[in-house]
Amino acid sequence: MAQKQLIVIGNGMVGHHFLEQFMATPAASDWQVTVFGEEPHLAYDRVHLSEYFNGSSHADLAMATRADYDQWGLDFHPGEPVTRIGRDGQRVVTDQGAYDYDALVLATGSYPFVPPIDGHDQDHCLVYRTLEDLDAIRASAQGARTGVVVGGGLLGLEAANALKSLGLESHVVEFAPRLMPVQLDADGGALLKRKIEALGVQVHTEKATTAIVPGDEARLRMNFSDESHLDTDLIVFSAGIRPQDKLARDCGLGIGERGGIVIDDTCTTSDPTIFAIGECALWNQTIYGLVAPGYTMARTVAGRLNQDEDAAFTGADMSTKLKLLGVDVGSIGDAHAATPGARNIRFNDEQGGTYGRLVISEDGKTLLGAILVGDNGPYDTLLQYALNEIELPDHPEALILPESEGGAPALGPDALPDTAGICSCHNVTKGDVCGAIDAGCEDLAAVKTETKASTGCGGCVGLLKNVVESELEKRGVEVNRDLCEHFPHTRQELFHLVRVNGIRTFHTLINQYGRGDGCDICKPAVASILASCWNEHIMATDHVPLQDTNDTFMANMQKNGTYSIVPRVPGGEITPEKLIVLGEVAKEYDLYTKITGGQRVDLFGATLSQLPEIWEKLIDAGFETGHAYGKSMRTVKSCVGNTWCRYGVQDSTNMAIRLEERYKGLRSPHKLKFAVSGCTRECAEAQSKDIGVIATEAGWNLYVCGNGGMRPRHADLFATDLDDEQLIRTIDRLLIFYIRTADRLQRTSVWMENLEGGLDYLKEVVLEDSLGIGDELEEHMQGIVDTYQCEWKAAVEDPEKRKRFREFVNDDRKDPVQHWTTERGQRRPADETEVA
Amino acid sequence: MSQSNQWQTICQTSDLIPHSGIAAWTERGPVAIFWRPGCEPELSAIGHFDPIARADVLARGIVGDVDGEPVVASPLYKQHFSLRTGECLEEEARVPVFPVRTEGNQVQLSLRDSASESASAA
Ligand code: SRM
Ligand SMILES: Cc1cc2nc3c(=O)[nH]c(=O)nc-3n(C[C@H](O)[C@H](O)[C@H](O)COP(=O)(O)OP(=O)(O)OC[C@H]3O[C@@H](n4cnc5c(N)ncnc54)[C@H](O)[C@@H]3O)c2cc1C
Ligand code: SF4
Ligand code: FES
């Protein structure tokens, strides 16, 4: 039998999901499938589009590859939009040709709505939907200072965050009286606005833009109906979406009054040979702007084409949970209490910054809807109550009250019925998860691969993890969090074993608690634990073989096998005499010299055998090692503070030096960076550090768990107006708690985000001493401070240790593969073409 | 070539560092010698030149085992090289392997690449 022709128009998330589902059915072999996409790429993850600004590439976001599509036998045409559908001849037309179909699936999605304001179509007026849109925003942000997002809904706030991450001063302009009008009520919206403004995004509600004209202080000016205006360098419109229904409209398919291709429960349009799915489809007067309902539609059509008479789309849950600019927002079901007789319970903690609202049925038995702002902790539990109509407890208010006031009766995974939906994107129930586990899945990753749960919008990850872990535990399976093949323990457990048993060498630890010889994962991790516990010299015979080369030779290996040298310059303060010594040493050894990003000087290009000689000279001049090579405290960046600066309110340089002197040499799971600023102008960038200190009139504000690097994160305000001693005590406790409980190579930010209870829990432990270990943590730190020694000093004084710094054990020659050239007056490694 | 004259003394056993490597210069170029007391094999010698990073650094890597195979991890980009065969576990690359032994307190090398010989013999 000749194959029938199936054409899919649109290769977005839903179009791709349809292909994935359909190609797995037996019916697929009866059809030749042809796919047209307007975008130049195959389908990618639009839901996580914003990650494109945080370092994800197109490849990271891609959902489909050419290889997959080839393997499925698809004929695919990215970058070839369909321009017309000829229903009479059953064929679609593109600029490249015409193609016949027996069945047609429309998955054309939607496009951003740009209000027809005067001047909306000039340069630097942009939208936020495709990878190309994001490239355009990035280009426009070059040389820009401010950016405005028009629209304060979910996407608008995400766009505002993106502008902020591009370094722009960002604003949100919303027509309605509150943010996220669809999901939130007045109190929730007001709290969200306060929180977002505290993060530096300015929110302007009840503003209608009348025109966009050239600006005075920036590229553009937005004029508002209330006569006010706002100057900005770029504008991103995020004022809602409109279904992409042009093709359907032109060929006379049934279209809703306000757009959208009308479909029935089988996702069939007014033409029985044409289906529509995703954001272009209108079901029961509703356009679903979320990916999960689109996926259900995709499954419905795949099922129908496979003769499954039960496959149907019968509406979808629009509940959402998100973190917008770091603020939790959740909205479930009938959030606005539209159901007749519905009753409300509200908890509005203006002090603590959380808002919760429950919408309850007239008989008080079931949860109809909910709103959460500031804390999504109860979200998963509430959603399960609502979706599965589980009978509410006697005091439902406890579900949204902080734990101390009654103990929120979290709905454990055990309490969920088998029919409870876990992942709405892929329609996975708790029963499916249990089935996967019974069929042999032994961890979260396997369950994800088997059921696809959590591979869509990602909103269900937490719940899925809980269910999987609880089910595995029930079946007596241990969850594998081992450090590596040599130790059946986590880093935390090893830390505990080392400390409690007083273990001082790797050898003892692996003999008692591990197997094999060890490897480059467990050895440095254990070396770090030993150093954090006992602080012995890292070049002691037992410890040397455990370290990465940088730690072994106390210098950073460069790409040609030479090393760089970074002496400590506490707080960035250095005398002219010391600067001269650095210059002289660099000159003598022909070292490339550069000011680092950490307020000190790096000398590059020393050979192994030169290291001890150079350090002798530096130590004589009063320098100490800067630990640039270690997973340890690096630098405390400082600003000049009130000794010189007209705005300074405390002596920030002095405090920076004090902190650097105290914590220098501290070994930790990952590197630690500090900074101290003398006032809120924040010239030392303390809010981008693991430990950031900002002077106030009354003392110091402490910020924690920030970092730059690959995934920049602003530090969180931890405590305010501390005096010097309180500041140090707090940092002592926090750092040792980090060192004791973090995973290997986990920076403070990731550690904190993964701590159950997060920042609040950390505050309880450190500030309120809820575990009663405050004194112990401080003593531990004091022990490390008291045993500090400059590793380089100890090394150059010990002939045995110096022996290690020979290029070749039997020959004094220079390493023959190191070649050099000169650039801008300094020596640097030559690359291969330059050598030839 | 007779068995007796192929061994060359490179250094003393006191130059070795337990569970770590040292580099030596030979007429075949730089060689990395590892001593892992109590492990199998105790002594190994492979090329010091890392063919992926293109630098003389392998003696300065961490030694250990991966799935039972004795290895050194390159200090630059962390690929593992087998101490028995010289094969890289992650990429298409190989370093030479040399027979090594101790005679009294002397460390001796034979400068034929034992892995490539057994490979060509097979
Ligand atoms: C020398 C320096 C660049 C410069 O020329 O200025 C530098 C150089 C290196 N950085 Fe850096 N970083 C330097 C400041 C920074 C900064 C800026 C700062 O500290 O204010 C950052 C971003 C801030 C932060 O860490 O939060 C930074 C983020 C990184 C990262 C990414 C960390 C992350 O969490 O994403 C790495 C990779 C890592 O550690 O895993 C890294 C790793 C490295 C390494 C160690 C890579 C390596 O293994 O070879 C580089 C070798 C250092 C050396 O001496 O050979 N470097 N690095 C700076 C030394 C500062 C100092 O005085 O010690
Ligand atoms: C920044 C952002 C964040 C989001 N966050 C979330 C979230 O957290 N949770 C959530 O559930 N949803 C979220 N969404 C919405 C989600 O991305 C959409 O619901 C989903 O992508 C819809 O899929 P779709 O296939 O219907 O449409 P699309 O993904 O838009 O795909 C439609 C495709 O059809 C193509 N096309 C259109 N016309 C033609 C033609 N004539 N010929 C050929 N091809 C054509 C388009 O170019 C497009 O590639 C977000 C969206 C954005 C932009
Ligand atoms: S942070 Fe404040 S005190 Fe420090 S230099 Fe800047 S303005 Fe001056
Ligand atoms: S609900 Fe979207 S991935 Fe599970």
mmCIF file of C-alpha atoms in Angstrom, chain A residues 168-367:
data_model
loop_
_atom_site.group_PDB
_atom_site.id
_atom_site.type_symbol
_atom_site.label_atom_id
_atom_site.label_comp_id
_atom_site.label_asym_id
_atom_site.label_seq_id
_atom_site.Cartn_x
_atom_site.Cartn_y
_atom_site.Cartn_z
ATOM 1 C CA LEU A 168 20.748 47.317 32.045
ATOM 2 C CA GLU A 169 18.767 49.372 34.503
ATOM 3 C CA SER A 170 15.403 47.757 33.875
ATOM 4 C CA HIS A 171 11.827 48.915 34.107
ATOM 5 C CA VAL A 172 8.488 47.215 33.702
ATOM 6 C CA VAL A 173 5.518 49.200 32.425
ATOM 7 C CA GLU A 174 2.139 47.554 33.054
ATOM 8 C CA PHE A 175 -1.242 48.794 31.954
ATOM 9 C CA ALA A 176 -3.192 47.018 34.707
ATOM 10 C CA PRO A 177 -3.079 48.183 38.338
ATOM 11 C CA ARG A 178 -0.891 45.203 39.348
ATOM 12 C CA LEU A 179 1.706 42.766 38.120
ATOM 13 C CA MET A 180 0.682 39.381 36.733
ATOM 14 C CA PRO A 181 -2.987 40.340 36.679
ATOM 15 C CA VAL A 182 -4.035 36.936 35.355
ATOM 16 C CA GLN A 183 -2.436 34.899 38.109
ATOM 17 C CA LEU A 184 -2.412 37.220 41.141
ATOM 18 C CA ASP A 185 -4.818 39.293 43.175
ATOM 19 C CA ALA A 186 -4.265 42.826 44.462
ATOM 20 C CA ASP A 187 -2.344 41.873 47.629
ATOM 21 C CA GLY A 188 -0.212 39.302 45.866
ATOM 22 C CA GLY A 189 0.554 41.710 43.028
ATOM 23 C CA ALA A 190 1.480 44.474 45.470
ATOM 24 C CA LEU A 191 3.878 42.237 47.365
ATOM 25 C CA LEU A 192 5.458 41.016 44.143
ATOM 26 C CA LYS A 193 5.933 44.619 43.048
ATOM 27 C CA ARG A 194 7.651 45.518 46.321
ATOM 28 C CA LYS A 195 9.951 42.524 46.086
ATOM 29 C CA ILE A 196 10.871 43.133 42.496
ATOM 30 C CA GLU A 197 11.569 46.786 43.145
ATOM 31 C CA ALA A 198 13.835 45.828 46.016
ATOM 32 C CA LEU A 199 15.817 43.835 43.462
ATOM 33 C CA GLY A 200 16.369 46.924 41.382
ATOM 34 C CA VAL A 201 13.705 46.547 38.680
ATOM 35 C CA GLN A 202 11.413 49.543 38.629
ATOM 36 C CA VAL A 203 7.748 48.815 38.216
ATOM 37 C CA HIS A 204 5.274 51.324 36.772
ATOM 38 C CA THR A 205 1.658 50.115 36.971
ATOM 39 C CA GLU A 206 -1.437 51.753 35.478
ATOM 40 C CA LYS A 207 0.626 53.291 32.697
ATOM 41 C CA ALA A 208 -0.713 53.438 29.142
ATOM 42 C CA THR A 209 1.916 54.292 26.539
ATOM 43 C CA THR A 210 0.686 56.777 23.947
ATOM 44 C CA ALA A 211 3.777 57.253 21.763
ATOM 45 C CA ILE A 212 7.428 56.333 21.411
ATOM 46 C CA VAL A 213 9.579 59.249 20.286
ATOM 47 C CA PRO A 214 13.320 60.035 20.260
ATOM 48 C CA GLY A 215 14.610 60.508 23.829
ATOM 49 C CA ASP A 216 16.706 63.213 25.513
ATOM 50 C CA GLU A 217 18.785 61.135 27.906
ATOM 51 C CA ALA A 218 18.472 57.868 25.987
ATOM 52 C CA ARG A 219 17.664 56.584 22.531
ATOM 53 C CA LEU A 220 13.896 56.566 23.032
ATOM 54 C CA ARG A 221 11.216 58.208 25.102
ATOM 55 C CA MET A 222 7.898 56.644 26.041
ATOM 56 C CA ASN A 223 5.068 59.097 26.558
ATOM 57 C CA PHE A 224 2.258 57.960 28.852
ATOM 58 C CA SER A 225 -1.395 58.978 28.905
ATOM 59 C CA ASP A 226 -0.951 60.649 32.303
ATOM 60 C CA GLU A 227 1.525 63.098 30.707
ATOM 61 C CA SER A 228 4.542 61.502 32.349
ATOM 62 C CA HIS A 229 7.360 59.928 30.320
ATOM 63 C CA LEU A 230 10.302 57.556 30.624
ATOM 64 C CA ASP A 231 13.566 57.614 28.662
ATOM 65 C CA THR A 232 15.076 54.304 27.668
ATOM 66 C CA ASP A 233 17.582 52.815 25.242
ATOM 67 C CA LEU A 234 15.496 49.833 24.276
ATOM 68 C CA ILE A 235 11.952 48.513 24.642
ATOM 69 C CA VAL A 236 10.845 44.888 24.740
ATOM 70 C CA PHE A 237 7.153 44.296 24.105
ATOM 71 C CA SER A 238 5.668 41.486 26.091
ATOM 72 C CA ALA A 239 2.044 42.463 26.067
ATOM 73 C CA GLY A 240 0.598 39.042 25.416
ATOM 74 C CA ILE A 241 0.546 36.553 22.571
ATOM 75 C CA ARG A 242 -1.695 36.113 19.566
ATOM 76 C CA PRO A 243 -2.326 32.761 17.889
ATOM 77 C CA GLN A 244 -0.533 32.380 14.541
ATOM 78 C CA ASP A 245 -3.678 31.569 12.579
ATOM 79 C CA LYS A 246 -3.078 33.387 9.288
ATOM 80 C CA LEU A 247 -2.762 30.268 7.101
ATOM 81 C CA ALA A 248 -5.948 28.839 8.587
ATOM 82 C CA ARG A 249 -7.827 32.115 8.215
ATOM 83 C CA ASP A 250 -6.779 32.492 4.554
ATOM 84 C CA CYS A 251 -8.017 29.041 3.650
ATOM 85 C CA GLY A 252 -11.321 29.508 5.423
ATOM 86 C CA LEU A 253 -11.007 27.286 8.491
ATOM 87 C CA GLY A 254 -13.162 28.147 11.502
ATOM 88 C CA ILE A 255 -11.480 30.913 13.532
ATOM 89 C CA GLY A 256 -12.488 32.296 16.939
ATOM 90 C CA GLU A 257 -13.750 35.858 17.337
ATOM 91 C CA ARG A 258 -10.477 36.981 18.852
ATOM 92 C CA GLY A 259 -8.329 34.639 16.807
ATOM 93 C CA GLY A 260 -7.262 31.032 17.206
ATOM 94 C CA ILE A 261 -8.034 27.986 15.072
ATOM 95 C CA VAL A 262 -11.177 26.380 16.454
ATOM 96 C CA ILE A 263 -10.718 22.730 17.437
ATOM 97 C CA ASP A 264 -12.915 20.108 19.095
ATOM 98 C CA ASP A 265 -11.995 17.490 21.689
ATOM 99 C CA THR A 266 -10.126 15.484 19.046
ATOM 100 C CA CYS A 267 -8.136 18.584 18.029
ATOM 101 C CA THR A 268 -9.801 18.521 14.614
ATOM 102 C CA THR A 269 -10.529 21.856 12.911
ATOM 103 C CA SER A 270 -13.604 22.641 10.837
ATOM 104 C CA ASP A 271 -11.948 20.549 8.077
ATOM 105 C CA PRO A 272 -11.800 16.867 9.075
ATOM 106 C CA THR A 273 -8.423 16.375 7.383
ATOM 107 C CA ILE A 274 -6.780 19.221 9.321
ATOM 108 C CA PHE A 275 -5.764 19.221 13.000
ATOM 109 C CA ALA A 276 -4.446 22.148 15.058
ATOM 110 C CA ILE A 277 -2.397 21.864 18.252
ATOM 111 C CA GLY A 278 -0.490 24.132 20.629
ATOM 112 C CA GLU A 279 -0.732 27.870 20.937
ATOM 113 C CA CYS A 280 -2.431 28.371 17.578
ATOM 114 C CA ALA A 281 -5.441 26.279 18.633
ATOM 115 C CA LEU A 282 -8.621 27.534 20.291
ATOM 116 C CA TRP A 283 -10.429 24.966 22.410
ATOM 117 C CA ASN A 284 -13.623 25.895 24.252
ATOM 118 C CA GLN A 285 -12.893 29.613 23.678
ATOM 119 C CA THR A 286 -9.485 29.227 25.277
ATOM 120 C CA ILE A 287 -5.938 29.625 23.971
ATOM 121 C CA TYR A 288 -3.490 27.821 26.232
ATOM 122 C CA GLY A 289 -0.235 29.779 26.493
ATOM 123 C CA LEU A 290 1.601 26.963 28.228
ATOM 124 C CA VAL A 291 3.449 24.027 26.885
ATOM 125 C CA ALA A 292 1.740 21.230 28.850
ATOM 126 C CA PRO A 293 -1.724 21.631 27.286
ATOM 127 C CA GLY A 294 -0.075 21.782 23.862
ATOM 128 C CA TYR A 295 1.643 18.494 24.576
ATOM 129 C CA THR A 296 -1.673 16.905 25.529
ATOM 130 C CA MET A 297 -3.134 18.110 22.218
ATOM 131 C CA ALA A 298 -0.120 16.635 20.421
ATOM 132 C CA ARG A 299 -0.697 13.278 22.080
ATOM 133 C CA THR A 300 -4.372 13.460 21.177
ATOM 134 C CA VAL A 301 -3.654 13.854 17.452
ATOM 135 C CA ALA A 302 -0.941 11.182 17.536
ATOM 136 C CA GLY A 303 -3.473 8.873 19.190
ATOM 137 C CA ARG A 304 -6.249 9.664 16.712
ATOM 138 C CA LEU A 305 -4.003 8.992 13.713
ATOM 139 C CA ASN A 306 -3.194 5.682 15.391
ATOM 140 C CA GLN A 307 -6.903 4.766 15.523
ATOM 141 C CA ASP A 308 -7.140 5.420 19.259
ATOM 142 C CA GLU A 309 -10.794 6.415 19.643
ATOM 143 C CA ASP A 310 -10.316 7.491 23.252
ATOM 144 C CA ALA A 311 -7.597 10.042 22.639
ATOM 145 C CA ALA A 312 -9.072 13.435 23.526
ATOM 146 C CA PHE A 313 -8.201 16.868 24.785
ATOM 147 C CA THR A 314 -10.580 17.934 27.523
ATOM 148 C CA GLY A 315 -9.005 21.093 28.874
ATOM 149 C CA ALA A 316 -5.943 21.609 31.011
ATOM 150 C CA ASP A 317 -4.808 22.919 34.305
ATOM 151 C CA MET A 318 -3.220 26.356 34.045
ATOM 152 C CA SER A 319 -1.556 26.405 37.441
ATOM 153 C CA THR A 320 1.915 27.926 37.394
ATOM 154 C CA LYS A 321 4.851 28.003 39.716
ATOM 155 C CA LEU A 322 7.860 30.140 39.005
ATOM 156 C CA LYS A 323 10.789 32.006 40.358
ATOM 157 C CA LEU A 324 10.784 35.476 38.887
ATOM 158 C CA LEU A 325 13.977 37.393 39.556
ATOM 159 C CA GLY A 326 14.436 35.060 42.484
ATOM 160 C CA VAL A 327 10.946 35.685 43.887
ATOM 161 C CA ASP A 328 8.631 32.697 44.253
ATOM 162 C CA VAL A 329 5.205 33.072 42.649
ATOM 163 C CA GLY A 330 2.563 30.383 42.458
ATOM 164 C CA SER A 331 -0.970 30.424 41.144
ATOM 165 C CA ILE A 332 -3.277 27.420 41.211
ATOM 166 C CA GLY A 333 -6.697 26.747 39.694
ATOM 167 C CA ASP A 334 -9.444 29.211 40.497
ATOM 168 C CA ALA A 335 -7.120 31.782 42.035
ATOM 169 C CA HIS A 336 -9.617 34.620 41.752
ATOM 170 C CA ALA A 337 -12.438 32.720 43.509
ATOM 171 C CA ALA A 338 -14.781 32.801 40.508
ATOM 172 C CA THR A 339 -16.603 29.644 41.653
ATOM 173 C CA PRO A 340 -19.945 30.509 43.274
ATOM 174 C CA GLY A 341 -19.857 30.201 47.044
ATOM 175 C CA ALA A 342 -16.057 29.982 47.180
ATOM 176 C CA ARG A 343 -14.435 31.137 50.411
ATOM 177 C CA ASN A 344 -11.002 32.616 51.027
ATOM 178 C CA ILE A 345 -8.262 32.238 53.578
ATOM 179 C CA ARG A 346 -5.541 34.855 53.290
ATOM 180 C CA PHE A 347 -2.247 35.183 55.077
ATOM 181 C CA ASN A 348 -0.368 38.383 54.344
ATOM 182 C CA ASP A 349 2.966 38.735 56.145
ATOM 183 C CA GLU A 350 4.151 42.197 55.131
ATOM 184 C CA GLN A 351 7.031 41.932 57.556
ATOM 185 C CA GLY A 352 8.374 38.607 56.313
ATOM 186 C CA GLY A 353 7.353 39.260 52.729
ATOM 187 C CA THR A 354 5.126 36.284 52.049
ATOM 188 C CA TYR A 355 1.549 36.135 50.879
ATOM 189 C CA GLY A 356 -0.707 33.114 50.644
ATOM 190 C CA ARG A 357 -4.334 32.760 49.639
ATOM 191 C CA LEU A 358 -6.478 29.662 49.592
ATOM 192 C CA VAL A 359 -9.752 29.491 47.669
ATOM 193 C CA ILE A 360 -11.950 26.815 49.222
ATOM 194 C CA SER A 361 -15.222 25.240 48.111
ATOM 195 C CA GLU A 362 -18.442 26.249 49.831
ATOM 196 C CA ASP A 363 -18.511 23.050 51.878
ATOM 197 C CA GLY A 364 -14.929 23.671 53.029
ATOM 198 C CA LYS A 365 -13.824 20.249 51.783
ATOM 199 C CA THR A 366 -11.813 20.931 48.641
ATOM 200 C CA LEU A 367 -9.235 23.399 47.473
#
